[in-house]
CSV table of C-alpha atoms in Angstrom, one decimal:
chain,number,residue,atom,x,y,z
Z,1,MET,CA,163.2,-1.7,118.6
Z,2,TYR,CA,163.9,-4.4,121.2
Z,3,THR,CA,165.0,-4.5,124.9
Z,4,LEU,CA,167.5,-7.0,126.3
Z,5,PHE,CA,166.6,-8.9,129.5
Z,6,VAL,CA,169.1,-10.9,131.5
Z,7,ASP,CA,168.8,-12.5,135.0
Z,8,THR,CA,170.6,-12.8,138.3
Z,9,ASP,CA,171.1,-16.6,137.9
Z,10,SER,CA,173.6,-15.6,135.2
Z,11,ASP,CA,175.6,-13.6,137.8
Z,12,MET,CA,174.5,-10.4,136.2
Z,13,THR,CA,174.3,-7.3,138.4
Z,14,PRO,CA,172.5,-3.9,138.2
Z,15,GLU,CA,175.9,-2.2,137.5
Z,16,LEU,CA,176.5,-4.5,134.5
Z,17,CYS,CA,173.0,-4.0,133.2
Z,18,GLU,CA,173.4,-0.2,133.4
Z,19,GLN,CA,176.7,-0.5,131.5
Z,20,TYR,CA,175.1,-2.5,128.7
Z,21,GLY,CA,171.6,-1.0,128.8
Z,22,ALA,CA,169.9,-4.3,129.7
Z,23,LYS,CA,167.0,-5.1,132.1
Z,24,LEU,CA,167.6,-7.4,135.0
Z,25,ILE,CA,165.2,-10.2,136.1
Z,26,ILE,CA,165.6,-11.0,139.8
Z,27,MET,CA,165.6,-14.7,140.8
Z,28,PRO,CA,164.8,-14.9,144.6
Z,29,TYR,CA,165.8,-17.4,147.2
Z,30,THR,CA,164.5,-18.3,150.7
Z,31,ILE,CA,166.7,-18.5,153.8
Z,32,ASN,CA,165.4,-19.0,157.3
Z,33,ASN,CA,161.8,-18.9,155.9
Z,34,LYS,CA,162.4,-15.4,154.4
Z,35,GLU,CA,162.3,-14.8,150.7
Z,36,ILE,CA,165.1,-12.5,149.6
Z,37,ARG,CA,165.3,-10.8,146.2
Z,38,PRO,CA,168.8,-10.0,145.1
Z,39,TYR,CA,169.4,-6.3,144.5
Z,40,VAL,CA,165.9,-5.4,145.7
Z,41,ASP,CA,166.3,-6.4,149.4
Z,42,PHE,CA,169.9,-5.5,149.3
Z,43,ASP,CA,172.1,-3.2,147.2
Z,44,LYS,CA,175.3,-5.2,147.1
Z,45,PHE,CA,175.7,-9.0,147.5
Z,46,ASN,CA,177.9,-9.7,150.5
Z,47,GLY,CA,179.3,-13.1,149.5
Z,48,LYS,CA,181.3,-13.7,152.6
Z,49,GLU,CA,178.3,-13.0,154.9
Z,50,PHE,CA,176.0,-15.2,152.8
Z,51,TYR,CA,178.4,-18.2,152.5
Z,52,ASP,CA,179.3,-17.9,156.2
Z,53,ILE,CA,175.6,-18.5,157.0
Z,54,LEU,CA,175.7,-21.6,154.8
Z,55,ARG,CA,178.9,-22.8,156.6
Z,56,LYS,CA,176.8,-22.8,159.8
Z,57,GLY,CA,174.5,-25.3,158.4
Z,58,VAL,CA,171.7,-23.2,156.8
Z,59,LEU,CA,170.3,-24.7,153.5
Z,60,PRO,CA,168.6,-22.0,151.3
Z,61,THR,CA,165.8,-23.0,149.0
Z,62,THR,CA,164.5,-21.6,145.7
Z,63,ALA,CA,161.3,-21.6,143.8
Z,64,ALA,CA,160.1,-20.6,140.3
Z,65,LEU,CA,158.9,-17.0,139.7
Z,66,PRO,CA,155.1,-16.8,139.3
Z,67,PRO,CA,153.6,-15.8,135.9
Z,68,GLN,CA,152.7,-12.4,137.2
Z,69,ALA,CA,156.4,-11.5,137.8
Z,70,TYR,CA,157.1,-12.0,134.1
Z,71,ILE,CA,154.1,-9.9,133.2
Z,72,ASP,CA,155.4,-7.1,135.5
Z,73,TYR,CA,158.8,-7.3,133.8
Z,74,PHE,CA,157.7,-7.6,130.2
Z,75,GLU,CA,154.5,-5.6,129.9
Z,76,PRO,CA,156.1,-2.1,130.3
Z,77,GLU,CA,158.3,-2.9,127.3
Z,78,PHE,CA,155.4,-4.2,125.2
Z,79,ALA,CA,153.5,-1.0,126.1
Z,80,LYS,CA,156.3,1.0,124.6
Z,81,GLY,CA,156.1,-1.0,121.4
Z,82,ASN,CA,159.4,-2.9,122.1
Z,83,ASP,CA,160.0,-6.5,121.4
Z,84,ILE,CA,162.1,-8.4,123.9
Z,85,LEU,CA,165.2,-10.6,123.7
Z,86,TYR,CA,165.8,-12.6,126.9
Z,87,CYS,CA,169.2,-14.2,127.4
Z,88,HIS,CA,168.7,-16.6,130.3
Z,89,PHE,CA,170.2,-19.4,132.4
Z,90,SER,CA,169.4,-23.0,131.4
Z,91,SER,CA,165.7,-23.6,130.9
Z,92,ALA,CA,166.4,-27.3,131.8
Z,93,MET,CA,167.2,-26.3,135.4
Z,94,SER,CA,164.1,-24.5,136.5
Z,95,GLY,CA,160.3,-24.6,136.3
Z,96,THR,CA,160.3,-20.8,136.1
Z,97,PHE,CA,160.2,-20.9,132.3
Z,98,ASN,CA,156.8,-22.6,132.4
Z,99,SER,CA,155.7,-19.5,134.4
Z,100,MET,CA,157.2,-17.3,131.7
Z,101,ARG,CA,155.3,-19.3,129.0
Z,102,LEU,CA,152.0,-18.8,130.8
Z,103,ALA,CA,152.7,-15.1,131.2
Z,104,LEU,CA,153.5,-14.7,127.5
Z,105,GLU,CA,150.2,-16.4,126.6
Z,106,GLU,CA,148.4,-13.8,128.6
Z,107,LEU,CA,150.4,-10.9,127.3
Z,108,LYS,CA,149.9,-12.1,123.7
Z,109,GLU,CA,146.1,-11.4,124.0
Z,110,LYS,CA,146.8,-7.8,124.9
Z,111,TYR,CA,149.8,-7.2,122.7
Z,112,PRO,CA,149.4,-9.5,119.7
Z,113,GLU,CA,152.1,-7.6,117.7
Z,114,ARG,CA,154.9,-8.0,120.3
Z,115,GLN,CA,157.2,-10.9,120.6
Z,116,VAL,CA,159.7,-12.3,123.1
Z,117,PHE,CA,162.8,-14.0,121.6
Z,118,THR,CA,165.2,-16.0,123.8
Z,119,VAL,CA,168.8,-17.1,124.0
Z,120,ASP,CA,169.0,-20.1,126.2
Z,121,THR,CA,172.6,-20.2,127.5
Z,122,LYS,CA,172.0,-23.8,128.6
Z,123,SER,CA,174.2,-23.0,131.6
Z,124,ILE,CA,174.2,-21.4,135.0
Z,125,THR,CA,176.2,-18.9,137.0
Z,126,ALA,CA,179.7,-18.3,135.4
Z,127,GLY,CA,178.9,-20.4,132.3
Z,128,SER,CA,175.8,-18.4,131.6
Z,129,PHE,CA,177.6,-15.2,132.5
Z,130,ALA,CA,180.3,-15.8,129.8
Z,131,ILE,CA,177.6,-16.1,127.1
Z,132,THR,CA,175.4,-13.3,128.5
Z,133,ILE,CA,178.2,-10.8,128.5
Z,134,GLU,CA,178.9,-11.5,124.8
Z,135,VAL,CA,175.3,-11.0,124.0
Z,136,CYS,CA,175.3,-7.8,126.0
Z,137,GLU,CA,178.2,-6.5,123.9
Z,138,MET,CA,176.4,-7.3,120.7
Z,139,TYR,CA,173.3,-5.6,122.0
Z,140,LYS,CA,175.2,-2.5,122.9
Z,141,ALA,CA,176.8,-2.5,119.5
Z,142,GLY,CA,173.4,-2.4,117.8
Z,143,LYS,CA,173.2,-6.0,116.6
Z,144,SER,CA,169.8,-7.2,115.6
Z,145,ILE,CA,167.9,-10.0,117.4
Z,146,GLU,CA,168.5,-12.2,114.3
Z,147,GLU,CA,172.2,-11.6,114.4
Z,148,ILE,CA,172.5,-12.4,118.1
Z,149,GLN,CA,170.4,-15.6,117.7
Z,150,ARG,CA,172.5,-16.8,114.8
Z,151,TRP,CA,175.6,-16.2,116.9
Z,152,ALA,CA,174.0,-18.1,119.8
Z,153,GLU,CA,173.1,-21.1,117.6
Z,154,GLU,CA,176.8,-21.5,116.8
Z,155,GLU,CA,178.4,-20.4,120.0
Z,156,VAL,CA,176.3,-21.5,123.0
Z,157,GLU,CA,177.7,-25.0,122.7
Z,158,LYS,CA,181.3,-23.7,122.8
Z,159,PHE,CA,181.3,-22.4,126.4
Z,160,PRO,CA,182.0,-25.4,128.7
Z,161,ILE,CA,182.1,-24.9,132.4
Z,162,TYR,CA,183.7,-27.3,134.9
Z,163,PHE,CA,183.5,-26.9,138.7
Z,164,TYR,CA,183.7,-29.0,141.8
Z,165,ALA,CA,181.5,-29.6,144.8
Z,166,ASP,CA,183.3,-28.9,148.1
Z,167,ASN,CA,180.6,-29.7,150.6
Z,168,LEU,CA,178.5,-32.5,149.2
Z,169,LYS,CA,175.4,-31.9,151.2
Z,170,PHE,CA,174.4,-28.8,149.2
Z,171,PHE,CA,174.5,-30.5,145.8
Z,172,ALA,CA,173.0,-33.7,147.3
Z,173,LYS,CA,170.0,-31.7,148.7
Z,174,SER,CA,169.5,-29.8,145.4
Z,175,GLY,CA,169.0,-33.0,143.4
Z,176,ARG,CA,170.0,-31.2,140.3
Z,177,VAL,CA,173.2,-33.1,139.5
Z,178,SER,CA,172.9,-36.2,137.4
Z,179,GLY,CA,175.2,-39.0,138.4
Z,180,PHE,CA,176.2,-37.2,141.6
Z,181,LYS,CA,175.8,-40.2,144.0
Z,182,ALA,CA,178.0,-42.4,141.8
Z,183,PHE,CA,180.9,-40.1,142.4
Z,184,MET,CA,180.4,-39.5,146.1
Z,185,GLY,CA,181.6,-42.9,147.1
Z,186,GLY,CA,181.4,-42.1,150.8
Z,187,LEU,CA,185.1,-41.2,150.8
Z,188,VAL,CA,186.4,-38.3,152.9
Z,189,GLY,CA,187.9,-35.5,150.8
Z,190,ILE,CA,186.4,-36.5,147.5
Z,191,LYS,CA,185.5,-33.6,145.3
Z,192,PRO,CA,183.1,-34.5,142.4
Z,193,ILE,CA,183.8,-32.6,139.2
Z,194,ILE,CA,180.6,-31.3,137.6
Z,195,HIS,CA,180.0,-29.8,134.2
Z,196,VAL,CA,176.9,-28.5,132.4
Z,197,SER,CA,175.9,-30.7,129.4
Z,198,SER,CA,174.7,-29.7,126.0
Z,199,GLU,CA,171.2,-30.3,127.3
Z,200,GLY,CA,171.8,-27.6,130.0
Z,201,LYS,CA,171.9,-30.0,132.9
Z,202,MET,CA,174.6,-30.5,135.6
Z,203,VAL,CA,176.3,-33.8,135.3
Z,204,SER,CA,178.9,-35.3,137.7
Z,205,ILE,CA,181.7,-36.7,135.4
Z,206,ASP,CA,184.9,-37.0,137.5
Z,207,LYS,CA,186.3,-36.7,140.9
Z,208,GLY,CA,189.5,-35.5,142.7
Z,209,ARG,CA,190.7,-36.3,146.2
Z,210,GLY,CA,191.1,-32.9,147.8
Z,211,ARG,CA,190.9,-29.4,146.5
Z,212,GLN,CA,194.3,-29.3,144.8
Z,213,LEU,CA,193.6,-32.4,142.7
Z,214,ALA,CA,190.2,-31.0,141.8
Z,215,LEU,CA,191.8,-27.8,140.6
Z,216,LYS,CA,194.2,-29.8,138.5
Z,217,LYS,CA,191.4,-31.8,137.0
Z,218,ILE,CA,189.5,-28.6,136.0
Z,219,LEU,CA,192.7,-27.3,134.4
Z,220,ASP,CA,193.1,-30.6,132.5
Z,221,TYR,CA,189.6,-30.1,131.0
Z,222,VAL,CA,190.4,-26.5,130.0
Z,223,VAL,CA,193.6,-27.6,128.2
Z,224,LYS,CA,191.9,-30.5,126.5
Z,225,LEU,CA,188.8,-28.6,125.2
Z,226,GLN,CA,190.0,-25.0,124.8
Z,227,ASP,CA,189.5,-23.3,121.4
Z,228,LYS,CA,190.6,-19.7,120.7
Z,229,ILE,CA,190.7,-19.3,124.5
Z,230,GLU,CA,192.7,-16.1,124.3
Z,231,ASP,CA,190.0,-14.4,122.2
Z,232,HIS,CA,187.4,-14.7,124.9
Z,233,ARG,CA,187.0,-14.1,128.6
Z,234,VAL,CA,187.9,-17.0,130.9
Z,235,ILE,CA,185.4,-16.8,133.7
Z,236,ILE,CA,186.3,-18.1,137.2
Z,237,GLY,CA,183.2,-18.4,139.4
Z,238,HIS,CA,183.5,-19.0,143.1
Z,239,THR,CA,181.5,-19.2,146.3
Z,240,ASP,CA,183.6,-17.2,148.7
Z,241,ALA,CA,186.8,-19.1,147.8
Z,242,LEU,CA,189.2,-16.3,146.8
Z,243,PRO,CA,192.4,-18.2,147.8
Z,244,LEU,CA,191.4,-21.0,145.4
Z,245,VAL,CA,190.6,-18.4,142.8
Z,246,GLU,CA,194.2,-17.1,143.0
Z,247,GLU,CA,195.5,-20.6,142.7
Z,248,MET,CA,193.3,-21.3,139.7
Z,249,LYS,CA,194.3,-18.0,138.1
Z,250,ALA,CA,198.0,-18.8,138.5
Z,251,MET,CA,197.6,-22.3,137.1
Z,252,LEU,CA,195.7,-21.0,134.0
Z,253,GLN,CA,198.1,-18.1,133.3
Z,254,LYS,CA,201.1,-20.4,133.7
Z,255,GLN,CA,199.6,-22.9,131.3
Z,256,PHE,CA,198.7,-20.2,128.7
Z,257,ASP,CA,201.7,-17.9,129.1
Z,258,ASN,CA,199.8,-15.1,130.8
Z,259,LYS,CA,197.7,-14.4,127.7
Z,260,LEU,CA,194.3,-15.0,129.2
Z,261,ASN,CA,191.7,-12.4,130.0
Z,262,ILE,CA,190.5,-13.8,133.3
Z,263,VAL,CA,187.3,-12.4,134.9
Z,264,VAL,CA,186.3,-13.4,138.4
Z,265,VAL,CA,182.7,-13.5,139.4
Z,266,GLU,CA,181.2,-14.5,142.8
Z,267,VAL,CA,178.4,-17.0,142.3
Z,268,ASN,CA,175.0,-15.3,143.0
Z,269,PRO,CA,173.2,-16.4,146.2
Z,270,THR,CA,170.2,-18.1,144.4
Z,271,ILE,CA,172.6,-20.5,142.7
Z,272,GLY,CA,175.2,-20.4,145.5
Z,273,GLY,CA,172.6,-21.9,147.9
Z,274,HIS,CA,172.6,-25.1,145.8
Z,275,CYS,CA,176.5,-25.2,145.5
Z,276,GLY,CA,177.5,-24.3,149.0
Z,277,PRO,CA,180.6,-22.4,150.0
Z,278,ASP,CA,184.2,-23.0,148.9
Z,279,CYS,CA,183.4,-24.1,145.3
Z,280,ILE,CA,185.2,-22.9,142.2
Z,281,GLY,CA,184.7,-23.4,138.5
Z,282,VAL,CA,186.0,-22.2,135.2
Z,283,CYS,CA,184.1,-21.4,132.0
Z,284,PHE,CA,186.1,-20.9,128.7
Z,285,HIS,CA,185.7,-21.0,125.0
Z,286,GLY,CA,186.0,-24.6,123.8
Z,287,ILE,CA,185.5,-26.9,120.9
Z,288,HIS,CA,182.4,-28.3,122.6
Z,289,ARG,CA,180.9,-28.7,126.1
């Protein structure tokens, strides 16, 4: 027996976890000196309200979970005799996984027979969501940990995500995007195009002047890299940018003859605080990242 864990940085919600029988790890954020835990301190994420606060100049911060938080999540399952499979956002993006390692070292002394297995999506938000949902479906279908991990070894590298930065100050403050300054250029209206690499890191690789050209650039990457795109969900993630979502959906459906299964997710606040409002990205099944 094993229990599947997922996290909010993968845009997973309590409703989805209930649907698939998974457990949800909450990644908090701090805004106006107050730490907020998604789906603990509020029931539903109000994206417009959150991103409007950011539009007024507020810059949220995030921090790694302490080891005790992981103990609190995992120990009840160990006590039941269950192993754990944790499908999580990119370990290269956060120090929280060092806290998890410390927690597991402590738990191992008390539960030497129990194990935690992982699937590192090497991605974030919509990119991690696309992989996590497929893992959830396999879990619900009764697949073993070994079967899921074999799938992940082959498929994690085949879910590229491309998105653009609308307000540069949020990404600049986060310091999490490699090559970001090189694409800023100090030019008004420039939208850096960012993707998540095979190492699970955000890298600025291109730029478009204005939102429309940025959307076109993203579409070009989808067309160039797509593989069996109609057999998998195409995930559009956004930070309170529904008009842009509709434009991106129309562009994708026109390109692929209305054959795509497009799923729209609003980027969770913990990650959205690093992106800022009015951003949009697309994750799809591709030949590589």
